[in-house]
mmCIF file of C-alpha atoms and ligand atoms in Angstrom:
data_model
loop_
_atom_site.group_PDB
_atom_site.id
_atom_site.type_symbol
_atom_site.label_atom_id
_atom_site.label_comp_id
_atom_site.label_asym_id
_atom_site.label_seq_id
_atom_site.Cartn_x
_atom_site.Cartn_y
_atom_site.Cartn_z
ATOM 1 C CA MET N 2 96.440 85.173 84.374
ATOM 2 C CA SER N 3 98.033 88.445 85.241
ATOM 3 C CA ALA N 4 101.618 88.757 84.007
ATOM 4 C CA ARG N 5 102.261 91.620 86.399
ATOM 5 C CA TYR N 6 103.830 89.479 89.093
ATOM 6 C CA HIS N 7 106.800 87.146 89.137
ATOM 7 C CA THR N 8 105.785 84.462 91.627
ATOM 8 C CA PRO N 9 104.563 81.216 90.052
ATOM 9 C CA LEU N 10 102.554 80.387 93.189
ATOM 10 C CA ARG N 11 99.029 81.538 93.942
ATOM 11 C CA TYR N 12 98.972 82.221 97.619
ATOM 12 C CA PRO N 13 96.079 82.710 99.997
ATOM 13 C CA GLY N 14 96.857 86.103 101.490
ATOM 14 C CA GLY N 15 99.645 86.678 98.940
ATOM 15 C CA LYS N 16 101.109 90.100 99.574
ATOM 16 C CA GLN N 17 102.644 91.007 96.206
ATOM 17 C CA LYS N 18 100.179 93.836 95.732
ATOM 18 C CA LEU N 19 101.789 95.531 98.743
ATOM 19 C CA THR N 20 105.152 95.713 96.963
ATOM 20 C CA PRO N 21 104.814 99.453 96.124
ATOM 21 C CA PHE N 22 104.391 100.164 99.824
ATOM 22 C CA VAL N 23 107.404 98.033 100.773
ATOM 23 C CA ILE N 24 109.470 99.895 98.161
ATOM 24 C CA GLU N 25 108.476 103.146 99.844
ATOM 25 C CA VAL N 26 109.578 101.729 103.188
ATOM 26 C CA LEU N 27 112.941 100.770 101.660
ATOM 27 C CA GLU N 28 113.324 104.242 100.169
ATOM 28 C CA ALA N 29 112.360 106.074 103.350
ATOM 29 C CA ASN N 30 114.957 104.109 105.292
ATOM 30 C CA ASP N 31 117.885 104.091 102.833
ATOM 31 C CA LEU N 32 117.502 100.362 102.353
ATOM 32 C CA ILE N 33 117.295 100.285 98.550
ATOM 33 C CA GLY N 34 119.980 97.880 97.319
ATOM 34 C CA GLY N 35 120.084 96.112 100.689
ATOM 35 C CA GLU N 36 118.998 92.595 101.621
ATOM 36 C CA TYR N 37 115.527 91.354 102.464
ATOM 37 C CA ALA N 38 114.299 88.392 104.543
ATOM 38 C CA GLU N 39 110.926 86.663 104.855
ATOM 39 C CA PRO N 40 110.711 84.070 107.665
ATOM 40 C CA TYR N 41 107.206 83.041 106.451
ATOM 41 C CA ALA N 42 107.789 83.199 102.708
ATOM 42 C CA GLY N 43 104.881 81.206 101.191
ATOM 43 C CA GLY N 44 104.582 82.440 97.605
ATOM 44 C CA ALA N 45 107.340 85.022 98.284
ATOM 45 C CA GLY N 46 105.427 87.529 96.156
ATOM 46 C CA VAL N 47 106.948 90.692 97.619
ATOM 47 C CA ALA N 48 110.475 89.293 97.874
ATOM 48 C CA LEU N 49 110.570 88.267 94.214
ATOM 49 C CA GLU N 50 109.205 91.609 93.018
ATOM 50 C CA LEU N 51 111.889 93.415 95.027
ATOM 51 C CA LEU N 52 114.714 91.227 93.756
ATOM 52 C CA LEU N 53 113.714 90.981 90.108
ATOM 53 C CA ARG N 54 112.951 94.692 89.882
ATOM 54 C CA LYS N 55 116.368 95.334 91.516
ATOM 55 C CA TYR N 56 115.211 97.091 94.692
ATOM 56 C CA VAL N 57 117.215 94.663 96.840
ATOM 57 C CA ARG N 58 120.399 92.727 96.086
ATOM 58 C CA LYS N 59 119.590 89.480 97.862
ATOM 59 C CA ILE N 60 116.531 87.752 99.344
ATOM 60 C CA HIS N 61 116.413 85.227 102.176
ATOM 61 C CA LEU N 62 113.310 83.036 102.189
ATOM 62 C CA ASN N 63 112.102 80.500 104.734
ATOM 63 C CA ASP N 64 108.973 78.390 105.107
ATOM 64 C CA SER N 65 108.489 75.517 107.541
ATOM 65 C CA ALA N 66 106.075 73.689 105.197
ATOM 66 C CA LEU N 67 108.173 71.059 103.404
ATOM 67 C CA PRO N 68 106.135 71.083 100.144
ATOM 68 C CA ILE N 69 106.561 74.857 99.815
ATOM 69 C CA TYR N 70 110.286 74.630 100.500
ATOM 70 C CA ALA N 71 110.578 71.686 98.084
ATOM 71 C CA PHE N 72 108.986 73.789 95.357
ATOM 72 C CA TRP N 73 111.365 76.718 95.828
ATOM 73 C CA ARG N 74 114.346 74.407 96.053
ATOM 74 C CA SER N 75 113.307 72.728 92.793
ATOM 75 C CA VAL N 76 112.959 76.139 91.108
ATOM 76 C CA LEU N 77 116.530 76.993 92.083
ATOM 77 C CA LYS N 78 118.318 73.644 91.914
ATOM 78 C CA GLU N 79 116.339 71.486 89.468
ATOM 79 C CA THR N 80 114.951 74.133 87.137
ATOM 80 C CA ASP N 81 115.014 72.108 83.925
ATOM 81 C CA ALA N 82 113.572 68.951 85.475
ATOM 82 C CA LEU N 83 110.792 70.940 87.156
ATOM 83 C CA ASN N 84 109.934 72.764 83.959
ATOM 84 C CA ALA N 85 109.921 69.499 81.999
ATOM 85 C CA MET N 86 107.367 68.118 84.476
ATOM 86 C CA ILE N 87 105.220 71.255 84.104
ATOM 87 C CA SER N 88 105.500 71.087 80.346
ATOM 88 C CA SER N 89 104.235 67.506 80.189
ATOM 89 C CA ALA N 90 101.769 67.750 83.119
ATOM 90 C CA SER N 91 98.750 65.537 82.780
ATOM 91 C CA MET N 92 95.569 67.379 83.715
ATOM 92 C CA THR N 93 93.459 64.556 85.085
ATOM 93 C CA VAL N 94 91.757 63.977 88.409
ATOM 94 C CA GLU N 95 93.785 60.744 88.842
ATOM 95 C CA GLU N 96 96.983 62.753 88.534
ATOM 96 C CA TRP N 97 95.594 65.357 90.963
ATOM 97 C CA LYS N 98 94.931 62.589 93.531
ATOM 98 C CA ARG N 99 98.458 61.247 93.086
ATOM 99 C CA ARG N 100 99.923 64.735 93.645
ATOM 100 C CA ARG N 101 97.682 65.271 96.660
ATOM 101 C CA ASP N 102 98.899 62.000 98.226
ATOM 102 C CA ILE N 103 102.525 63.010 97.708
ATOM 103 C CA VAL N 104 101.945 66.372 99.420
ATOM 104 C CA ARG N 105 100.135 64.598 102.261
ATOM 105 C CA SER N 106 103.030 62.201 102.882
ATOM 106 C CA PRO N 107 106.080 63.844 101.377
ATOM 107 C CA LYS N 108 108.684 61.838 103.277
ATOM 108 C CA ASN N 109 108.840 58.923 100.816
ATOM 109 C CA HIS N 110 109.430 61.068 97.741
ATOM 110 C CA THR N 111 112.228 63.161 96.261
ATOM 111 C CA LEU N 112 112.155 66.912 96.891
ATOM 112 C CA LEU N 113 111.558 67.419 93.161
ATOM 113 C CA GLU N 114 108.452 65.190 93.249
ATOM 114 C CA VAL N 115 107.191 66.947 96.384
ATOM 115 C CA GLY N 116 107.952 70.402 95.006
ATOM 116 C CA TYR N 117 106.270 69.710 91.692
ATOM 117 C CA SER N 118 103.256 68.174 93.470
ATOM 118 C CA ALA N 119 102.907 71.251 95.687
ATOM 119 C CA PHE N 120 103.054 73.457 92.596
ATOM 120 C CA PHE N 121 100.507 71.256 90.795
ATOM 121 C CA LEU N 122 98.022 71.507 93.677
ATOM 122 C CA ASN N 123 98.690 75.212 94.081
ATOM 123 C CA ARG N 124 97.747 75.818 90.441
ATOM 124 C CA CYS N 125 94.862 73.306 90.270
ATOM 125 C CA ASN N 126 93.156 73.844 93.647
ATOM 126 C CA ARG N 127 90.569 76.443 94.475
ATOM 127 C CA SER N 128 92.277 79.639 95.660
ATOM 128 C CA GLY N 129 95.620 77.799 95.610
ATOM 129 C CA VAL N 130 94.907 76.197 98.998
ATOM 130 C CA LEU N 131 97.076 73.036 99.098
ATOM 131 C CA SER N 132 94.707 71.133 101.361
ATOM 132 C CA GLY N 133 91.658 72.330 99.410
ATOM 133 C CA GLY N 134 89.560 70.949 96.559
ATOM 134 C CA VAL N 135 90.338 70.836 92.848
ATOM 135 C CA ILE N 136 88.952 73.582 90.584
ATOM 136 C CA GLY N 137 85.845 72.208 88.831
ATOM 137 C CA GLY N 138 85.314 69.476 91.453
ATOM 138 C CA LEU N 139 86.275 65.790 91.348
ATOM 139 C CA ASP N 140 83.756 65.207 88.560
ATOM 140 C CA GLN N 141 85.111 68.235 86.633
ATOM 141 C CA THR N 142 81.617 69.514 85.932
ATOM 142 C CA GLY N 143 82.222 73.083 87.212
ATOM 143 C CA ASP N 144 82.338 76.105 84.896
ATOM 144 C CA TRP N 145 86.112 76.171 85.348
ATOM 145 C CA LYS N 146 88.222 73.034 84.939
ATOM 146 C CA MET N 147 91.366 72.072 86.829
ATOM 147 C CA ASP N 148 93.683 73.488 84.145
ATOM 148 C CA ALA N 149 92.121 76.986 84.324
ATOM 149 C CA ARG N 150 95.180 78.387 86.166
ATOM 150 C CA PHE N 151 97.795 76.030 84.766
ATOM 151 C CA THR N 152 99.185 78.360 82.135
ATOM 152 C CA ARG N 153 102.266 76.267 81.378
ATOM 153 C CA ASN N 154 104.323 78.604 79.216
ATOM 154 C CA GLU N 155 103.863 81.635 81.437
ATOM 155 C CA LEU N 156 104.640 79.623 84.578
ATOM 156 C CA ILE N 157 107.751 78.068 83.041
ATOM 157 C CA ARG N 158 108.899 81.537 82.028
ATOM 158 C CA ARG N 159 108.445 82.813 85.577
ATOM 159 C CA ILE N 160 110.419 79.885 86.980
ATOM 160 C CA GLU N 161 113.274 80.508 84.523
ATOM 161 C CA THR N 162 113.369 84.207 85.403
ATOM 162 C CA ILE N 163 113.673 83.373 89.098
ATOM 163 C CA ALA N 164 116.257 80.620 88.546
ATOM 164 C CA ASP N 165 118.414 83.096 86.593
ATOM 165 C CA ARG N 166 118.881 84.979 89.881
ATOM 166 C CA LYS N 167 119.524 81.931 92.048
ATOM 167 C CA SER N 168 122.821 83.221 93.396
ATOM 168 C CA ALA N 169 120.820 86.036 95.045
ATOM 169 C CA ILE N 170 118.227 83.756 96.653
ATOM 170 C CA VAL N 171 118.656 81.800 99.890
ATOM 171 C CA ILE N 172 115.912 79.341 100.823
ATOM 172 C CA LYS N 173 115.508 77.455 104.138
ATOM 173 C CA ASN N 174 112.992 75.006 105.554
ATOM 174 C CA TRP N 175 113.231 75.911 109.218
ATOM 175 C CA ASP N 176 110.878 77.084 111.878
ATOM 176 C CA ALA N 177 110.634 80.877 111.665
ATOM 177 C CA GLU N 178 112.188 81.410 115.109
ATOM 178 C CA ARG N 179 115.237 79.358 114.194
ATOM 179 C CA PHE N 180 115.514 81.198 110.881
ATOM 180 C CA MET N 181 115.392 84.575 112.625
ATOM 181 C CA THR N 182 117.979 83.519 115.207
ATOM 182 C CA ASP N 183 120.416 81.440 113.167
ATOM 183 C CA HIS N 184 120.161 83.089 109.762
ATOM 184 C CA VAL N 185 118.684 86.592 109.925
ATOM 185 C CA GLY N 186 120.817 87.343 112.988
ATOM 186 C CA GLY N 187 123.953 87.183 110.827
ATOM 187 C CA LEU N 188 122.674 89.298 107.911
ATOM 188 C CA PRO N 189 124.055 92.774 107.158
ATOM 189 C CA GLU N 190 122.638 95.861 108.813
ATOM 190 C CA ASP N 191 120.881 97.023 105.635
ATOM 191 C CA THR N 192 118.461 94.073 105.743
ATOM 192 C CA LEU N 193 114.703 94.524 106.025
ATOM 193 C CA VAL N 194 112.837 91.644 107.671
ATOM 194 C CA TYR N 195 109.203 91.176 106.691
ATOM 195 C CA CYS N 196 107.201 88.679 108.756
ATOM 196 C CA ASP N 197 103.872 87.557 107.344
ATOM 197 C CA PRO N 198 102.881 84.772 109.757
ATOM 198 C CA PRO N 199 99.830 82.576 109.211
ATOM 199 C CA TYR N 200 96.665 84.502 110.018
ATOM 200 C CA PHE N 201 95.432 84.517 113.594
ATOM 201 C CA GLU N 202 91.979 83.449 112.472
ATOM 202 C CA LYS N 203 91.132 80.645 110.018
ATOM 203 C CA ALA N 204 94.774 79.979 109.090
ATOM 204 C CA SER N 205 94.521 76.211 109.493
ATOM 205 C CA ARG N 206 92.151 76.161 106.508
ATOM 206 C CA LEU N 207 94.580 78.086 104.329
ATOM 207 C CA TYR N 208 98.093 76.832 105.074
ATOM 208 C CA LEU N 209 99.788 73.511 105.712
ATOM 209 C CA ASN N 210 101.413 74.988 108.828
ATOM 210 C CA SER N 211 99.706 77.412 111.188
ATOM 211 C CA TYR N 212 99.958 78.676 114.777
ATOM 212 C CA GLU N 213 97.922 78.423 117.978
ATOM 213 C CA PRO N 214 97.210 81.678 119.880
ATOM 214 C CA ASP N 215 100.134 81.021 122.268
ATOM 215 C CA ASP N 216 102.494 80.731 119.318
ATOM 216 C CA HIS N 217 101.345 84.089 117.944
ATOM 217 C CA GLU N 218 101.964 85.676 121.319
ATOM 218 C CA ARG N 219 105.411 84.114 121.657
ATOM 219 C CA ILE N 220 106.374 85.191 118.131
ATOM 220 C CA ALA N 221 105.177 88.727 118.834
ATOM 221 C CA LYS N 222 107.493 88.863 121.870
ATOM 222 C CA TYR N 223 110.333 87.327 119.896
ATOM 223 C CA ILE N 224 110.069 89.775 117.020
ATOM 224 C CA GLN N 225 109.808 92.793 119.307
ATOM 225 C CA THR N 226 112.707 91.882 121.544
ATOM 226 C CA LYS N 227 115.106 89.701 119.563
ATOM 227 C CA VAL N 228 115.117 90.804 115.920
ATOM 228 C CA GLY N 229 117.984 93.265 115.713
ATOM 229 C CA HIS N 230 117.187 94.455 112.182
ATOM 230 C CA ASN N 231 114.477 96.758 110.859
ATOM 231 C CA TRP N 232 111.314 94.669 110.683
ATOM 232 C CA MET N 233 107.669 94.804 109.581
ATOM 233 C CA VAL N 234 104.888 92.372 110.402
ATOM 234 C CA SER N 235 101.537 91.926 108.683
ATOM 235 C CA TYR N 236 98.524 90.096 110.050
ATOM 236 C CA ASP N 237 94.771 89.822 109.944
ATOM 237 C CA SER N 238 93.651 92.494 112.373
ATOM 238 C CA ALA N 239 92.452 90.224 115.188
ATOM 239 C CA PRO N 240 92.138 92.196 118.441
ATOM 240 C CA GLU N 241 94.602 89.811 120.084
ATOM 241 C CA ILE N 242 97.258 90.603 117.474
ATOM 242 C CA LEU N 243 96.790 94.347 117.878
ATOM 243 C CA ALA N 244 97.085 93.860 121.634
ATOM 244 C CA TYR N 245 100.365 91.889 121.365
ATOM 245 C CA TYR N 246 101.882 94.719 119.342
ATOM 246 C CA LYS N 247 100.151 97.636 121.031
ATOM 247 C CA LYS N 248 103.378 99.473 121.849
ATOM 248 C CA ARG N 249 104.464 99.531 118.206
ATOM 249 C CA ARG N 250 103.290 101.802 115.414
ATOM 250 C CA SER N 251 100.786 100.145 113.107
ATOM 251 C CA PHE N 252 98.037 100.822 110.632
ATOM 252 C CA LEU N 253 95.063 98.930 109.365
ATOM 253 C CA TYR N 254 94.195 98.506 105.706
ATOM 254 C CA ASP N 255 91.852 96.531 103.517
ATOM 255 C CA LEU N 256 93.630 93.996 101.379
ATOM 256 C CA GLN N 257 90.369 93.160 99.614
ATOM 257 C CA TYR N 258 91.576 89.648 99.605
ATOM 258 C CA ASN N 259 89.107 86.928 98.820
ATOM 259 C CA ALA N 260 90.044 83.255 98.927
ATOM 260 C CA SER N 261 86.562 82.136 97.906
ATOM 261 C CA ARG N 262 85.259 84.074 100.861
ATOM 262 C CA VAL N 263 87.455 81.968 103.194
ATOM 263 C CA TYR N 264 88.871 85.163 104.552
ATOM 264 C CA GLN N 265 87.949 88.752 104.016
ATOM 265 C CA GLY N 266 88.716 91.744 106.089
ATOM 266 C CA ARG N 267 91.114 94.206 107.497
ATOM 267 C CA GLU N 268 94.779 93.577 107.876
ATOM 268 C CA VAL N 269 97.350 95.306 109.995
ATOM 269 C CA PHE N 270 100.935 96.332 109.311
ATOM 270 C CA ILE N 271 103.233 96.764 112.324
ATOM 271 C CA PHE N 272 106.692 98.357 112.343
ATOM 272 C CA SER N 273 109.862 98.212 114.405
ATOM 273 C CA ASP N 274 110.565 101.487 116.218
ATOM 274 C CA SER N 275 113.705 101.873 114.103
ATOM 275 C CA LEU N 276 111.783 102.274 110.831
ATOM 276 C CA ARG N 277 110.638 105.513 109.257
ATOM 277 C CA ILE N 278 107.114 104.890 107.935
ATOM 278 C CA PRO N 279 106.300 106.586 104.638
ATOM 279 C CA LYS N 280 102.916 108.133 104.009
ATOM 280 C CA PHE N 281 101.325 105.996 101.358
ATOM 281 C CA SER N 282 98.185 107.279 99.768
ATOM 282 C CA GLU N 283 96.743 103.913 98.767
ATOM 283 C CA LEU N 284 96.915 102.564 102.306
ATOM 284 C CA PRO N 285 95.122 105.117 104.454
ATOM 285 C CA TYR N 286 96.341 105.551 107.968
ATOM 286 C CA ILE N 287 93.799 105.033 110.667
ATOM 287 C CA ASP N 288 95.018 107.131 113.534
ATOM 288 C CA ASP N 289 92.700 105.685 116.083
ATOM 289 C CA ALA N 290 93.337 102.051 115.188
ATOM 290 C CA LEU N 291 94.185 101.178 118.749
ATOM 291 C CA ALA N 292 91.093 102.853 120.201
ATOM 292 C CA GLU N 293 89.004 100.946 117.707
ATOM 293 C CA ASN N 294 90.789 97.773 118.666
ATOM 294 C CA LYS N 295 90.100 98.297 122.356
ATOM 295 C CA ALA N 296 86.400 98.649 121.602
ATOM 296 C CA ARG N 297 86.424 95.427 119.590
ATOM 297 C CA LEU N 298 88.324 93.597 122.320
ATOM 298 C CA ARG N 299 85.794 94.774 124.932
ATOM 299 C CA ALA N 300 82.901 93.705 122.702
ATOM 300 C CA ARG N 301 84.461 90.286 122.174
ATOM 301 C CA ARG N 302 85.027 89.757 125.905
ATOM 302 C CA ALA N 303 81.460 90.834 126.651
ATOM 303 C CA ALA N 304 80.035 88.436 124.048
HETATM 304 C C1 SAM T 409 100.537 84.207 105.351
HETATM 305 S S1 SAM T 409 101.494 82.947 104.583
HETATM 306 C C2 SAM T 409 102.739 83.881 103.794
HETATM 307 C C3 SAM T 409 102.278 84.464 102.488
HETATM 308 C C4 SAM T 409 103.366 85.242 101.763
HETATM 309 N N1 SAM T 409 103.658 86.492 102.416
HETATM 310 C C5 SAM T 409 102.972 85.519 100.322
HETATM 311 O O1 SAM T 409 102.837 86.681 99.919
HETATM 312 O O2 SAM T 409 102.795 84.541 99.588
HETATM 313 C C6 SAM T 409 102.303 82.196 105.950
HETATM 314 C C7 SAM T 409 103.317 81.093 105.610
HETATM 315 O O3 SAM T 409 103.996 80.742 106.830
HETATM 316 C C8 SAM T 409 104.297 79.361 106.823
HETATM 317 N N2 SAM T 409 104.489 78.958 108.233
HETATM 318 C C9 SAM T 409 103.557 78.618 109.145
HETATM 319 N N3 SAM T 409 104.120 78.376 110.350
HETATM 320 C C10 SAM T 409 105.453 78.594 110.195
HETATM 321 C C11 SAM T 409 106.572 78.525 111.073
HETATM 322 N N4 SAM T 409 106.441 78.188 112.355
HETATM 323 N N5 SAM T 409 107.794 78.834 110.588
HETATM 324 C C12 SAM T 409 107.949 79.181 109.284
HETATM 325 N N6 SAM T 409 106.930 79.240 108.401
HETATM 326 C C13 SAM T 409 105.695 78.961 108.842
HETATM 327 C C14 SAM T 409 103.106 78.723 106.126
HETATM 328 O O4 SAM T 409 103.496 77.482 105.554
HETATM 329 C C15 SAM T 409 102.737 79.785 105.078
HETATM 330 O O5 SAM T 409 103.351 79.485 103.845
#
């Protein structure tokens, strides 16, 4: 496993590899040392890189999926108990089924049990998809077995590193709109808000919580009219998404992301008018992104 990143979660569509770009955005806008909020935090890859490498002073994370929240809460508030569970984890299919059942009906369990179970599935499932299958299959006859990504010592170390900064981490389990209104609204001016909502296409296969097209449209309106801070949004580049944000500056890029071929393709980054966008050589600008989008939209309607 790569030790380059700090997040202990594997996340479908995890954005940590975009951290260098986000740092450039912070620099270009005098936001280094400011605060940073992610209403759709998931594995919080970018946020943790920024905090632990001291580019921001505080991070505000939110995810409406209870198991994801329960994991982050356990990292911050029950660090030793969580790490003890990881240390003595039993790598059997029976245990995997037990953890899966807890994530499926979390209400009857403690947040620590739910959080640990979410982590267990995240590390033992294919591509980290919580509702997906176990690595190696139920009969464990695949080339890789379920413990292939369960590198205990490294994961415990990551959790300890994060917990050491707990006074600089806020975590909520709200709907993103509520988080943006009731929490982000009160944050200082030097806060950057990064929204990475569930993908427009195929998200229900990847995440516990996802949106219908109407929700994406409503969120697009909300972000563009109600978020008072500097913001950025990233998405899969569905024509509908590009249309919702057509008045904003954006660029397309290839994330070269591959959750077992569940999703592959171009993504789009969209910016609030208030932000200065740095030129970033690794993410080529595509000046005619919107023209290209119009053509795709026309082709889709004609099909
Ligand atoms: C694309 S993922 C975020 C990935 C993250 N940027 C990373 O690098 O790991 C989207 C996340 O949004 C969460 N989510 C879905 N609907 C939500 C909602 N209405 N409010 C808040 N979070 C939501 C999902 O549970 C999922 O974890």
